[in-house]
Coordinates of C-alpha atoms and ligand atoms in Angstrom, one line a residue:
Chain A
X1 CA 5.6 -2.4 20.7
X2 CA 9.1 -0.3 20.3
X3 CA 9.9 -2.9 23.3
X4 CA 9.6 -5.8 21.0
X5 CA 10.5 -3.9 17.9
X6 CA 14.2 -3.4 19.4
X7 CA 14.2 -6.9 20.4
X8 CA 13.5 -8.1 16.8
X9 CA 16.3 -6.2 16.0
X10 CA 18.4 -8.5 17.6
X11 CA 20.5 -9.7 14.5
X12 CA 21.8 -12.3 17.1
X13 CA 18.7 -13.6 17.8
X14 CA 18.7 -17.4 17.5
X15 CA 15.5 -17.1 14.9
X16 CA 17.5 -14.8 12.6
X17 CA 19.8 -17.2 12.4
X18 CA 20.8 -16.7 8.5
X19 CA 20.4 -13.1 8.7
X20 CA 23.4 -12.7 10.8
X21 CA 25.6 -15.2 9.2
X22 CA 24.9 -13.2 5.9
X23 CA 25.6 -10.1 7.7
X24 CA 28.5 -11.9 9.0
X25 CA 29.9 -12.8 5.7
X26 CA 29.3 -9.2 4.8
X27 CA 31.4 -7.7 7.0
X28 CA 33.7 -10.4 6.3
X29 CA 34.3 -8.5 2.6
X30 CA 32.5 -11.8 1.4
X31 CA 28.5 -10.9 0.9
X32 CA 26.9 -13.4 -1.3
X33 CA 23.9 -14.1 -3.1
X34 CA 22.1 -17.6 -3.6
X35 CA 21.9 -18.2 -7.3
X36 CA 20.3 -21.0 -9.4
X37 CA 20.9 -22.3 -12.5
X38 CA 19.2 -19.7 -14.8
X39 CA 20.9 -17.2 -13.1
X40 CA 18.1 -15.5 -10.5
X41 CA 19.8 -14.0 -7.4
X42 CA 18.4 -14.0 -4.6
X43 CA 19.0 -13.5 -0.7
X44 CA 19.0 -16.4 1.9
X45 CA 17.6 -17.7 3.4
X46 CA 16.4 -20.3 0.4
X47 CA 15.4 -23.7 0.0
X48 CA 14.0 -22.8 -3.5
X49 CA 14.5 -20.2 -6.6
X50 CA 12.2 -17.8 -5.8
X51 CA 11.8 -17.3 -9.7
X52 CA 12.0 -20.7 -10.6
X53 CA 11.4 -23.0 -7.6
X54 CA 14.7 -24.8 -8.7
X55 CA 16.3 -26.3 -5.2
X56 CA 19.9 -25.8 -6.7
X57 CA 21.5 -23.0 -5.4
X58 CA 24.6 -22.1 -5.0
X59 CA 26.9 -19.0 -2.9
X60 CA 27.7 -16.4 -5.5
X61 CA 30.0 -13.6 -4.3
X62 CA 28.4 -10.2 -4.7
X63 CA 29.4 -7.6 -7.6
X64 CA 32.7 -5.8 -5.9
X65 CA 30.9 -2.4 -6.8
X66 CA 27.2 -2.2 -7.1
X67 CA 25.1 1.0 -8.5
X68 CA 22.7 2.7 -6.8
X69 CA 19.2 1.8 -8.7
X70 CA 17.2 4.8 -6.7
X71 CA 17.3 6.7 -3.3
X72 CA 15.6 8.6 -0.8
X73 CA 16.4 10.7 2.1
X74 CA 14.2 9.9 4.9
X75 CA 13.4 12.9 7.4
X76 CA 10.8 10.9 9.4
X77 CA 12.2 7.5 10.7
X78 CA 10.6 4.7 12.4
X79 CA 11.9 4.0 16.3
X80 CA 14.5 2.3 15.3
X81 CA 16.2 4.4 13.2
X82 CA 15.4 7.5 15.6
X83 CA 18.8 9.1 15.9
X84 CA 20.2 8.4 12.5
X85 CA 17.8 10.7 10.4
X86 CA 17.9 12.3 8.3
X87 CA 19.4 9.4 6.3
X88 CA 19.5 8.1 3.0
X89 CA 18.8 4.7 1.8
X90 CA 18.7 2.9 -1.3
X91 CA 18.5 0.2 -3.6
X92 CA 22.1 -0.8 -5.4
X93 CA 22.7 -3.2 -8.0
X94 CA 25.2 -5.7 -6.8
X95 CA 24.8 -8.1 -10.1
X96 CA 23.0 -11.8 -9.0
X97 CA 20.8 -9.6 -6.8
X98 CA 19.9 -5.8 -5.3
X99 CA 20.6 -4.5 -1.8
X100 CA 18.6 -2.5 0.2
X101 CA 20.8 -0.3 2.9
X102 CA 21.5 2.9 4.2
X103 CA 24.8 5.1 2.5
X104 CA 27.5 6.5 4.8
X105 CA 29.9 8.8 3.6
X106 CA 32.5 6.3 4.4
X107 CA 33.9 9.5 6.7
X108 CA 33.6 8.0 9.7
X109 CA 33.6 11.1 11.5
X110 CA 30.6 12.4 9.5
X111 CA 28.5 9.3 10.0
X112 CA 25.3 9.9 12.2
X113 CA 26.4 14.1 11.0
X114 CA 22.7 15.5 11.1
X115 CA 23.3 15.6 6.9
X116 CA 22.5 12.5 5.0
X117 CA 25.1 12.0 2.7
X118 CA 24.6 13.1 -0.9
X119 CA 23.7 10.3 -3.6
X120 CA 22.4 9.6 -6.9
X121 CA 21.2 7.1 -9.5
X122 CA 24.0 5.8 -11.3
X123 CA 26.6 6.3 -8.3
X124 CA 28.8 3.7 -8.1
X125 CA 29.1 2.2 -3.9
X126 CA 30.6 -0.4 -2.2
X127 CA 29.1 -2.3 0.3
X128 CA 29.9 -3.5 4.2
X129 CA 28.5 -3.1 7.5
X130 CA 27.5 0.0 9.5
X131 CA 25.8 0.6 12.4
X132 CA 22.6 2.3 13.7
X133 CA 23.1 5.3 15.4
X134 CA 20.2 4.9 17.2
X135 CA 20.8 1.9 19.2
X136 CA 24.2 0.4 17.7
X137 CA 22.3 -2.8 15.8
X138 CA 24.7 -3.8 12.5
X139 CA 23.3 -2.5 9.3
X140 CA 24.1 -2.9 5.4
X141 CA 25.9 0.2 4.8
X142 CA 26.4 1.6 1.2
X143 CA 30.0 3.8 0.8
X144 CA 30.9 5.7 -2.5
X145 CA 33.5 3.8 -4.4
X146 CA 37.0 4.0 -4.4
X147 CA 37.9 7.1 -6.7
X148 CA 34.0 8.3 -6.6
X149 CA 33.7 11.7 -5.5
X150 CA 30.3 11.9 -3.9
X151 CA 27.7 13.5 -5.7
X152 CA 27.0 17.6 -5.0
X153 CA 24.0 17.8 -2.6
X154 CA 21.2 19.2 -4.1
Chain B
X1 CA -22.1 -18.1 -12.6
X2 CA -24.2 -15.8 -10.7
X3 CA -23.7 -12.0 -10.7
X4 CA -22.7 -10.0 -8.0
X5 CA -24.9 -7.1 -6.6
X6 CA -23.7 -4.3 -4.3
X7 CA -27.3 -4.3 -2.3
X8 CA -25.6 -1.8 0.2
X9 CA -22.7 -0.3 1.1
X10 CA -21.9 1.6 5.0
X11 CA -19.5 3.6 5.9
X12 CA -18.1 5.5 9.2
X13 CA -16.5 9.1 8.8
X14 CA -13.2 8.5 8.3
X15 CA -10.8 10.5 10.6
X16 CA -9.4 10.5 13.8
X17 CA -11.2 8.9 16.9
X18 CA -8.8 7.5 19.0
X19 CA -11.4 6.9 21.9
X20 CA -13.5 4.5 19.9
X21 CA -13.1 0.5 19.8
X22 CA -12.5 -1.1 16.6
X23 CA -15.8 -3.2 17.4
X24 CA -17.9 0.0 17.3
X25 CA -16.2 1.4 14.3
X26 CA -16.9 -2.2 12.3
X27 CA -20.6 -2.3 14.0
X28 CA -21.1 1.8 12.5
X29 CA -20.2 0.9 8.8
X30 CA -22.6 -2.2 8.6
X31 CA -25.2 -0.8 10.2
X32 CA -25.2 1.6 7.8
X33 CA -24.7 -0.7 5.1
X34 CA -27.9 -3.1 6.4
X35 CA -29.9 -0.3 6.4
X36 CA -29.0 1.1 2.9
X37 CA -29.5 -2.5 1.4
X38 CA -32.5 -3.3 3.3
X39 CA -30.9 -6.7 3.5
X40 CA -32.3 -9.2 6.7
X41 CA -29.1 -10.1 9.1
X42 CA -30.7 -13.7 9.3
X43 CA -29.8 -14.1 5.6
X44 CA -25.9 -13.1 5.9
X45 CA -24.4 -16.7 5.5
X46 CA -20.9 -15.1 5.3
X47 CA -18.3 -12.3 7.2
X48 CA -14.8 -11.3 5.5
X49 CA -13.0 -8.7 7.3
X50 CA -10.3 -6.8 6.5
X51 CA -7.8 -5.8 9.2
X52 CA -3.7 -5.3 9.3
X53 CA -2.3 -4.0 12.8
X54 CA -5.3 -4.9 15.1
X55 CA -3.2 -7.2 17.4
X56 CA -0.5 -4.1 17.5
X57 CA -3.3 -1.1 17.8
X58 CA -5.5 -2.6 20.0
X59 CA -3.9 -6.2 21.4
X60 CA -6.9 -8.2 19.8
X61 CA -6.1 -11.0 17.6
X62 CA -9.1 -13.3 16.2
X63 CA -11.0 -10.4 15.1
X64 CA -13.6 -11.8 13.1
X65 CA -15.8 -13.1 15.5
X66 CA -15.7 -10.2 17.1
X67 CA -16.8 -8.5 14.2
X68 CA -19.7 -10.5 13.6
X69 CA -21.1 -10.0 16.9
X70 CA -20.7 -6.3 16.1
X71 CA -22.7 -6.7 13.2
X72 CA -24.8 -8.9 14.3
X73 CA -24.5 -11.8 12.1
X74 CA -23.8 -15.6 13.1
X75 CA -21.9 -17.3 10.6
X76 CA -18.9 -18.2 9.5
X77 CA -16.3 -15.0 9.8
X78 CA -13.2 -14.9 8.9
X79 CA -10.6 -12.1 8.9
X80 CA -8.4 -11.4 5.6
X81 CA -4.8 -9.7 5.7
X82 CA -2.9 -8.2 3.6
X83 CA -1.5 -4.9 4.3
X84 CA -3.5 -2.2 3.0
X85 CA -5.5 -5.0 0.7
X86 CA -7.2 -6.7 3.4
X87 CA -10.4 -5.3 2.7
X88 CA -9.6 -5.6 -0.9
X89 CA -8.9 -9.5 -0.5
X90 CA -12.0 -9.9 2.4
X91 CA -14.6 -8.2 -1.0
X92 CA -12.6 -10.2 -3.7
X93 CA -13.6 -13.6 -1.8
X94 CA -17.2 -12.8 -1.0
X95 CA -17.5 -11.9 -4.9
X96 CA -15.9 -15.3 -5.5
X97 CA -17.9 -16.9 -2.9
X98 CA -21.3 -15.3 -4.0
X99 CA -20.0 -15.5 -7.8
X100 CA -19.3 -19.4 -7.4
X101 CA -23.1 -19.8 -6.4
X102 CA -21.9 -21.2 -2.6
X103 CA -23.6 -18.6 -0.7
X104 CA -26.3 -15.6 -1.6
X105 CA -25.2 -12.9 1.1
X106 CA -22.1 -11.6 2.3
X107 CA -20.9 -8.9 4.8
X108 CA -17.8 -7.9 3.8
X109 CA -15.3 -4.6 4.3
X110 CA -12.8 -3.9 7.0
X111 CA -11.6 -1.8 10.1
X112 CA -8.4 0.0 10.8
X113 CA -8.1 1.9 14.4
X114 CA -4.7 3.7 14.5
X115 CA -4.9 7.4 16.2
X116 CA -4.7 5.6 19.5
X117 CA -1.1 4.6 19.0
X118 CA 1.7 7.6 19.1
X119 CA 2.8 8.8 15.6
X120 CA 6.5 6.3 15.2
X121 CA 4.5 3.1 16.5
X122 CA 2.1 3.5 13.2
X123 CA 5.0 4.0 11.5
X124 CA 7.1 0.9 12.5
X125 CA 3.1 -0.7 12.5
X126 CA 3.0 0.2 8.9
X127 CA 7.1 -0.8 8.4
X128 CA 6.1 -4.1 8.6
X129 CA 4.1 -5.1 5.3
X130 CA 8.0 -4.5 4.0
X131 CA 10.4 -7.3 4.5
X132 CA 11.7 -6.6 8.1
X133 CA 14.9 -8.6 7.4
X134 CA 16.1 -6.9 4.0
X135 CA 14.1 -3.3 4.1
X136 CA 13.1 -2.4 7.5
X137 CA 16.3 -3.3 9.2
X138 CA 17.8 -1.2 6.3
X139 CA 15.9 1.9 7.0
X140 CA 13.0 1.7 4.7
X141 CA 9.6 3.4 6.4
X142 CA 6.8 2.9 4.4
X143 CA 6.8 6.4 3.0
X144 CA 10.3 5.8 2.2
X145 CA 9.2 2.5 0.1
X146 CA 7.1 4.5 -2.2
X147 CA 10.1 7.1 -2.0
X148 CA 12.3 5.1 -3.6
X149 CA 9.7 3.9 -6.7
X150 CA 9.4 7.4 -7.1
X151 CA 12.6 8.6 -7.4
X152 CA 13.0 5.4 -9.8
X153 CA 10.4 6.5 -12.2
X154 CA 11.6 10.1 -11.8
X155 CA 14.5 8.7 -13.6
X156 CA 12.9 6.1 -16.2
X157 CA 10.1 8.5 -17.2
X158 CA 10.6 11.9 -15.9
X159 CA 8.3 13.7 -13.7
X160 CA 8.9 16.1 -10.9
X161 CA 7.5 16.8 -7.0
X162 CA 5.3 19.8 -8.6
X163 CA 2.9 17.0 -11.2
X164 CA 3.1 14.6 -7.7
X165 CA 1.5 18.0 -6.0
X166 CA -1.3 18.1 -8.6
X167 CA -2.3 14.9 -7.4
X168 CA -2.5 15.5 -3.9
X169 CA -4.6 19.2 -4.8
X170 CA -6.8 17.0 -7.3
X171 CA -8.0 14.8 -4.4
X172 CA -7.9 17.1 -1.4
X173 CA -10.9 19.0 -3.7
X174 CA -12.5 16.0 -4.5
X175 CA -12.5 15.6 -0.5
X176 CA -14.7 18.6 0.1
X177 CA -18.2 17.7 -0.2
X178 CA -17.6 14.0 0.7
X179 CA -19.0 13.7 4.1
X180 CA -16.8 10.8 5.1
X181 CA -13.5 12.2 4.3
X182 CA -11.1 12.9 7.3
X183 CA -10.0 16.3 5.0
X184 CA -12.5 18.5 3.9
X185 CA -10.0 21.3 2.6
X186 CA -8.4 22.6 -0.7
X187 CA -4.5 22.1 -0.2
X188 CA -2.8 24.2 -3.3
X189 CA -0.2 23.3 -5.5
X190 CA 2.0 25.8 -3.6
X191 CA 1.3 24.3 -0.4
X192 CA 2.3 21.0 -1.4
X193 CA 5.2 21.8 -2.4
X194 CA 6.1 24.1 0.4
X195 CA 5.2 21.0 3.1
X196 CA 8.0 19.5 5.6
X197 CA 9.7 16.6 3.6
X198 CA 9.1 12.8 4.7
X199 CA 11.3 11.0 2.6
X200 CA 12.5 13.1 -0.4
X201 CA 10.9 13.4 -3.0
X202 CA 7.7 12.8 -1.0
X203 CA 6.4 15.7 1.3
X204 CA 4.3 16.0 3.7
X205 CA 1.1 16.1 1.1
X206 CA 2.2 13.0 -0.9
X207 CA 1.2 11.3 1.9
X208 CA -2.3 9.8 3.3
X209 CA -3.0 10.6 6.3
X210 CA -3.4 8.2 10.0
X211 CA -6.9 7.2 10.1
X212 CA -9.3 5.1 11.8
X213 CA -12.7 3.8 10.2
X214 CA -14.4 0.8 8.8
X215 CA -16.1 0.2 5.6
X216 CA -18.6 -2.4 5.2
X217 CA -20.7 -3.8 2.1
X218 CA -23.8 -6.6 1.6
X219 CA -23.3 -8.3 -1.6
X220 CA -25.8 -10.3 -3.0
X221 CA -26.5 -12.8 -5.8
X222 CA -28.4 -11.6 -8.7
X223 CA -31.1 -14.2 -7.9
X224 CA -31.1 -13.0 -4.5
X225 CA -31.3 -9.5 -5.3
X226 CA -34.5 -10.1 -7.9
X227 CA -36.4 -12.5 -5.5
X228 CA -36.4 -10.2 -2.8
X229 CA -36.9 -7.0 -5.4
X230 CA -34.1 -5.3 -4.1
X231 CA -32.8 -1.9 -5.5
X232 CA -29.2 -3.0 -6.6
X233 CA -28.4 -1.8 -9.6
X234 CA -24.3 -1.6 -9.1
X235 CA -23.0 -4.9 -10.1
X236 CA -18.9 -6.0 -9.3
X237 CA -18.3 -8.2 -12.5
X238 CA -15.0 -8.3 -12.3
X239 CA -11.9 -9.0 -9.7
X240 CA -8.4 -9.9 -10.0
X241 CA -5.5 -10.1 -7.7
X242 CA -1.7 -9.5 -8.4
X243 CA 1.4 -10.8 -5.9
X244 CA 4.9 -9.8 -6.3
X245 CA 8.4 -10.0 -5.0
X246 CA 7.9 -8.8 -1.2
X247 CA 10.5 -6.7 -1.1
X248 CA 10.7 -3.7 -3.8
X249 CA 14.6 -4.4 -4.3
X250 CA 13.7 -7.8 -5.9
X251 CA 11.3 -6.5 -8.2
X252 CA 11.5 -6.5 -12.2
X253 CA 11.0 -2.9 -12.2
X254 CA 11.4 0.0 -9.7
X255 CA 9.4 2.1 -11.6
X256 CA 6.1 0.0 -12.1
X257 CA 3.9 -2.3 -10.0
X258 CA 3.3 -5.8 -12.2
X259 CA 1.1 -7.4 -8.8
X260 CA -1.5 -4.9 -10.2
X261 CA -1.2 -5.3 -13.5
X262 CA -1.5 -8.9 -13.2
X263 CA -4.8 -8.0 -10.8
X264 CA -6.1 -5.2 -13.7
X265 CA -5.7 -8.1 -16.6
X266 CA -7.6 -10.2 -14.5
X267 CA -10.5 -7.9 -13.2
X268 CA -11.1 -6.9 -17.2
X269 CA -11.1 -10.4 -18.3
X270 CA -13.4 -11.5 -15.8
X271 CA -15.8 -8.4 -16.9
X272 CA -14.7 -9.0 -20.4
X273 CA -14.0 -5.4 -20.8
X274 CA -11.0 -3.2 -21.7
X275 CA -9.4 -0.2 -20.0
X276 CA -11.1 1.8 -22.2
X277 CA -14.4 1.0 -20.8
X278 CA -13.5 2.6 -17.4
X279 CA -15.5 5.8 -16.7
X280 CA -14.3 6.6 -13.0
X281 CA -11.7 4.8 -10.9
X282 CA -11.2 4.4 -7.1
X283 CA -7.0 4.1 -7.0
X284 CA -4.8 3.5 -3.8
X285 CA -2.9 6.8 -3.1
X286 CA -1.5 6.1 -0.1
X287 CA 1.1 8.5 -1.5
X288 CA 0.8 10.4 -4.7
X289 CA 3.0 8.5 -6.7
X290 CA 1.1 5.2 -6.0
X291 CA -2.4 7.2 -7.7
X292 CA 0.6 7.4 -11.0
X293 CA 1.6 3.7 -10.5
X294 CA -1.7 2.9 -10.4
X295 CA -3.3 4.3 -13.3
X296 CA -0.3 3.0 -15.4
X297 CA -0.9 -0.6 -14.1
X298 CA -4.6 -0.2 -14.8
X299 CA -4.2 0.7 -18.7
X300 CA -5.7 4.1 -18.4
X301 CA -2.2 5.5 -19.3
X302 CA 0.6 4.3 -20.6
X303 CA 4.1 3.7 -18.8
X304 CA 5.6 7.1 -18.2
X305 CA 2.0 8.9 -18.9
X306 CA 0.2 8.9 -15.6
X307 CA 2.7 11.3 -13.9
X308 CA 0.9 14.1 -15.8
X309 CA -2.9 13.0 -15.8
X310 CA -3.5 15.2 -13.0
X311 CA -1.6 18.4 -14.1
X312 CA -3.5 18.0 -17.2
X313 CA -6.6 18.0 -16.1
X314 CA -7.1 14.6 -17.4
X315 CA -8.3 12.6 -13.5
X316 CA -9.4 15.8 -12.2
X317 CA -13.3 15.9 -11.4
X318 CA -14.1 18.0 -14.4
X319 CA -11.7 15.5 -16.7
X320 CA -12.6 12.9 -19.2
X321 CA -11.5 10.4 -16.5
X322 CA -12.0 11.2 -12.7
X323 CA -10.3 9.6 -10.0
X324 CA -10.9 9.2 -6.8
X325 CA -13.3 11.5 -6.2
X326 CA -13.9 9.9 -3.1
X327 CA -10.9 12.0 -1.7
X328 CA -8.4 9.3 -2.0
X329 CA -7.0 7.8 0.6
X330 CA -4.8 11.1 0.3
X331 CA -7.7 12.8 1.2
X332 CA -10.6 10.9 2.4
X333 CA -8.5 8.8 4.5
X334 CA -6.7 5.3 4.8
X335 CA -7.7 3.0 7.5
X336 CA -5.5 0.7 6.6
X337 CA -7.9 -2.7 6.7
X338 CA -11.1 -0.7 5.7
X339 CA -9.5 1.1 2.6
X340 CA -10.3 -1.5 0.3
X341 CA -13.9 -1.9 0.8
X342 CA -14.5 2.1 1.6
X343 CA -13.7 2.1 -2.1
X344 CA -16.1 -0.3 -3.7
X345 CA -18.7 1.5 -1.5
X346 CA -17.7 5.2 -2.5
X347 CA -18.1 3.5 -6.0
X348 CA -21.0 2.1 -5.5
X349 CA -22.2 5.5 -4.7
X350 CA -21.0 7.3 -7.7
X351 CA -22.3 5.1 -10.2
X352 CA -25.7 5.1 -8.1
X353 CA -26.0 8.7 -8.8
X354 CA -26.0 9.1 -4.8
X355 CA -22.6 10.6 -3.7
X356 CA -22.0 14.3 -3.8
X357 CA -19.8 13.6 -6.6
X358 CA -21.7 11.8 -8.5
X359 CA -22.8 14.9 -10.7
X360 CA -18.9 15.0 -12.5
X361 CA -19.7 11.5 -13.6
X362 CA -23.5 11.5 -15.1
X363 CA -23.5 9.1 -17.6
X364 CA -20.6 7.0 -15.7
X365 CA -21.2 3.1 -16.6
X366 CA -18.2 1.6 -15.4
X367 CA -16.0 1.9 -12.5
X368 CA -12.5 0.4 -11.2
X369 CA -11.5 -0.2 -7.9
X370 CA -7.4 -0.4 -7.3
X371 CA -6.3 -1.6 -3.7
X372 CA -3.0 -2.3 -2.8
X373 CA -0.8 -3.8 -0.1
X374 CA 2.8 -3.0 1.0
X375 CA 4.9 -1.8 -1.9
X376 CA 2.4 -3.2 -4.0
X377 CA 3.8 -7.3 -3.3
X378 CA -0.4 -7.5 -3.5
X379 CA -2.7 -5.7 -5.5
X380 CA -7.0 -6.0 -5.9
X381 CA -8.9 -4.7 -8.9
X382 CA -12.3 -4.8 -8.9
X383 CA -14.7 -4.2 -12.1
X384 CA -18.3 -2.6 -10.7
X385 CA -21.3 -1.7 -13.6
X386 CA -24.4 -0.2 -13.6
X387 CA -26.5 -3.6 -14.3
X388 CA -29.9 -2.2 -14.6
Ligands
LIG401 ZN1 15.7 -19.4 -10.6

């Protein structure tokens, strides 16, 4: 199963298709969100609203800064994410939608550190691409904002 | 309209056998439950099976079949999925079914076999009722799912690890006399709170243990039930079911589950009753915070109240509303696709007057089953009463 598991992982695989252009665009400094008419955000890929059902959707760029909604620090991982625990991921408010990643330091140096980097409700992130310690695959990556100090650990 | 009996209910110990085929596990529970509902196989006209990670666990797809040979039944059979709600979805269609006036007899419950596989498999096994693309690939483990809503209500409601300990003491007691629960032992407060972490704030006691078993229950029609002068006197007269956003990040709120509220609104319509009928409730604690989520979604507390229910005194056996004295799946176990019919059955029992619990709920009328899937994207209620 880990077998398969790493090859789902694959963010080039042919049947992720969207994924990786998204991640693409993300690491590009140009993650989006597909948006309809009333407003719903939502994360491709879409044929539909998954509020509304309304099939007209357009490319919104993300929020430059997003806020971190809630946390945790995970201690015990799933296979993929072996090596990089503990880490901490969470759920950040980028305005038409929310992203689920995993926050870096934005130290390179102390990324994959055996410390997951302190966080909090109400910090203030950017967002981009990281990678998994574990076995290299490109993640979304949460780093503290320009000018944010990183909140004390606990 | 017919009405629903609960003509027997069968159960296997739930715990750790890692030696034992999921077709013996399934074949155990309704054995049991034929022989406690002195039901004739010839009459089943239906199977619904719950099961999750079968193909991953034991490389066996098509379960159902399987299944009713186990039984042994001949009929149609189908197997149900969702998450940790298969069983709950497998009962809620035979109610339906049997409800609807189609059929008189159904087998229905679940089977879960997961100590066979190392430790991380069942965790990436149980990683995928997330969304793989937009959770799992960011580094959300299902503990870590429930994680994150708790932090989140930490912060809309307050709360802290020590109420979220409380819980997991509450039903580790309850799972002492139950002869079916995987944990027989008092945990303390202290020891709670003293465990390993898993995914901060949850420990190593927020969370339900790996478990194989299978659950199995004959339900009947009320016509059935009376022809046949069987003794039935638990009726399920209510069930709802609740979907939301799969992924928790596109959810209205962090800090609530709406995919059970919907399923709760439902279930009490159906049994024209209120939440304030409910004597005892069966809730899905996978981790302690989902027992809080629960309650608040069922209407026995309000938003931002359920966090204390257990410190208080209020859910614990002694309290004005126990729950889960089954254990919990905190407790008693959680095999994944048998969870949700283990609890109708350990219902049944209490409002029977037949489980060793049943004496901390005497004059108990009116119970309420909450199963759950994922993060909660599905949620099954289920109304039972003491017809007669
Ligand atoms: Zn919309």
């Amino acid at each position: 199963m880990s077998d398969d598991g790493a090859d789902a992982a694959d963010a080039s695989s042919p049947t992720d298709r969207e994924y990786a252009e998204w991640l693409d665009a993300l690491a590009d400094g140009d993650g989006f969100a597909v948006v309809c008419p009333e407003g719903h955000g939502s994360l491709p890929p879409r044929r539909v609203c998954p509020e509304c059902g309304s099939p007209e959707l357009s490319r919104e760029p993300l929020d430059e800064t997003g806020t971190v909604e809630t946390y945790s620090v995970v201690h015990v991982p799933s296979p993929r994410f072996a090596d990089d625990a503990p880490y901490a991921t969470a759920v950040v408010d980028f305005g038409p939608t929310r992203l689920t990643g995993v926050v870096r330091d934005g130290d390179a140096e102390r990324d994959g550190d055996d410390a997951a980097p302190a966080v909090a409700i109400g910090d203030a992130v950017t967002v981009d691409i990281g990678e998994r310690a574990t076995d290299g695959e490109r993640l979304v990556a949460f780093r503290p904002a320009a000018g944010e100090t990183p909140a004390e650990d606990e | 309209m017919s009405e629903v009996r609960v003509a027997g209910v069968g159960l296997t110990p739930f715990g750790s056998h890692p030696e034992r085929t999921g077709r013996d596990l399934f074949a155990e529970a309704a054995l049991r439950a034929f022989e406690d509902a002195a039901v004739a196989r010839s009459d089943v006209e239906e199977l619904n099976y719950g099961n999750f990670m079968g193909s991953l666990a034991e490389h066996q797809g098509h379960q159902a079949p399987l299944m009713a040979e186990a039984a042994g039944v001949r009929c149609p059979a189908t197997r149900y999925e969702s998450a940790c709600a298969s069983a709950g979805v497998a009962v809620r269609e035979a109610v339906r079914t049997v409800a609807a006036g189609d059929v008189d007899v159904v087998l229905a419950g679940g089977m879960e076999r997961m100590t066979n596989l190392p430790t991380d498999e069942v965790t990436e096994g149980l990683a995928i009722a997330a969304d793989d693309l937009f959770e799992v690939r960011s580094g959300v483990t299902f503990p870590g799912a429930y994680a994150l809503m708790a932090n989140a209500y930490f912060d809309a409601y307050g709360g802290t690890r020590e109420d979220l300990a409380h819980v997991a003491s509450k039903n580790h007691a309850n799972a002492v006399p139950n002869e079916y629960a995987q944990y027989r032992k008092e945990v303390s407060v202290d020891e709670a709170m003293d465990a390993p972490p898993v995914a901060e704030p949850l420990h190593l006691y927020d969370a339900c243990p790996i478990t194989d078993g299978a659950s199995a229950l004959v339900l009947v029609s009320e016509e059935y039930a009376a022809d046949r002068d069987l003794d039935a006197p638990v009726a399920v007269t209510g069930t709802g079911q609740g979907t939301d956003r799969m992924a928790l990040g596109d959810r209205d709120s962090l800090a609530r589950t709406p995919a059970a509220d919907d399923a709760a609104d439902a279930a009490y319509a159906d049994a024209d009753i209120g939440a304030d009928a409910v004597d005892v409730a069966e809730v899905h604690d996978c981790f302690t915070i989902a027992e809080v989520l629960a309650l608040e979604s069922l209407g026995l507390f309000e938003p931002g109240e359920g966090i204390a229910a257990a410190r208080e005194g209020v859910t614990t056996a002694d309290g004005d509303l126990p729950v889960n004295l089954s254990g919990g799946l905190k407790a008693k176990g959680h095999p994944v696709g048998a969870t949700g019919g283990s609890q109708i059955a350990e219902l049944t029992r209490l409002l029977r007057g037949d489980h060793p619990n049943s004496d901390h709920v005497p004059d108990a009328e009116v119970g309420v089953a909450h199963n759950a899937g994922g993060t909660v994207a599905s949620a099954v209620v289920h109304v039972l009463e003491v017809a007669e």
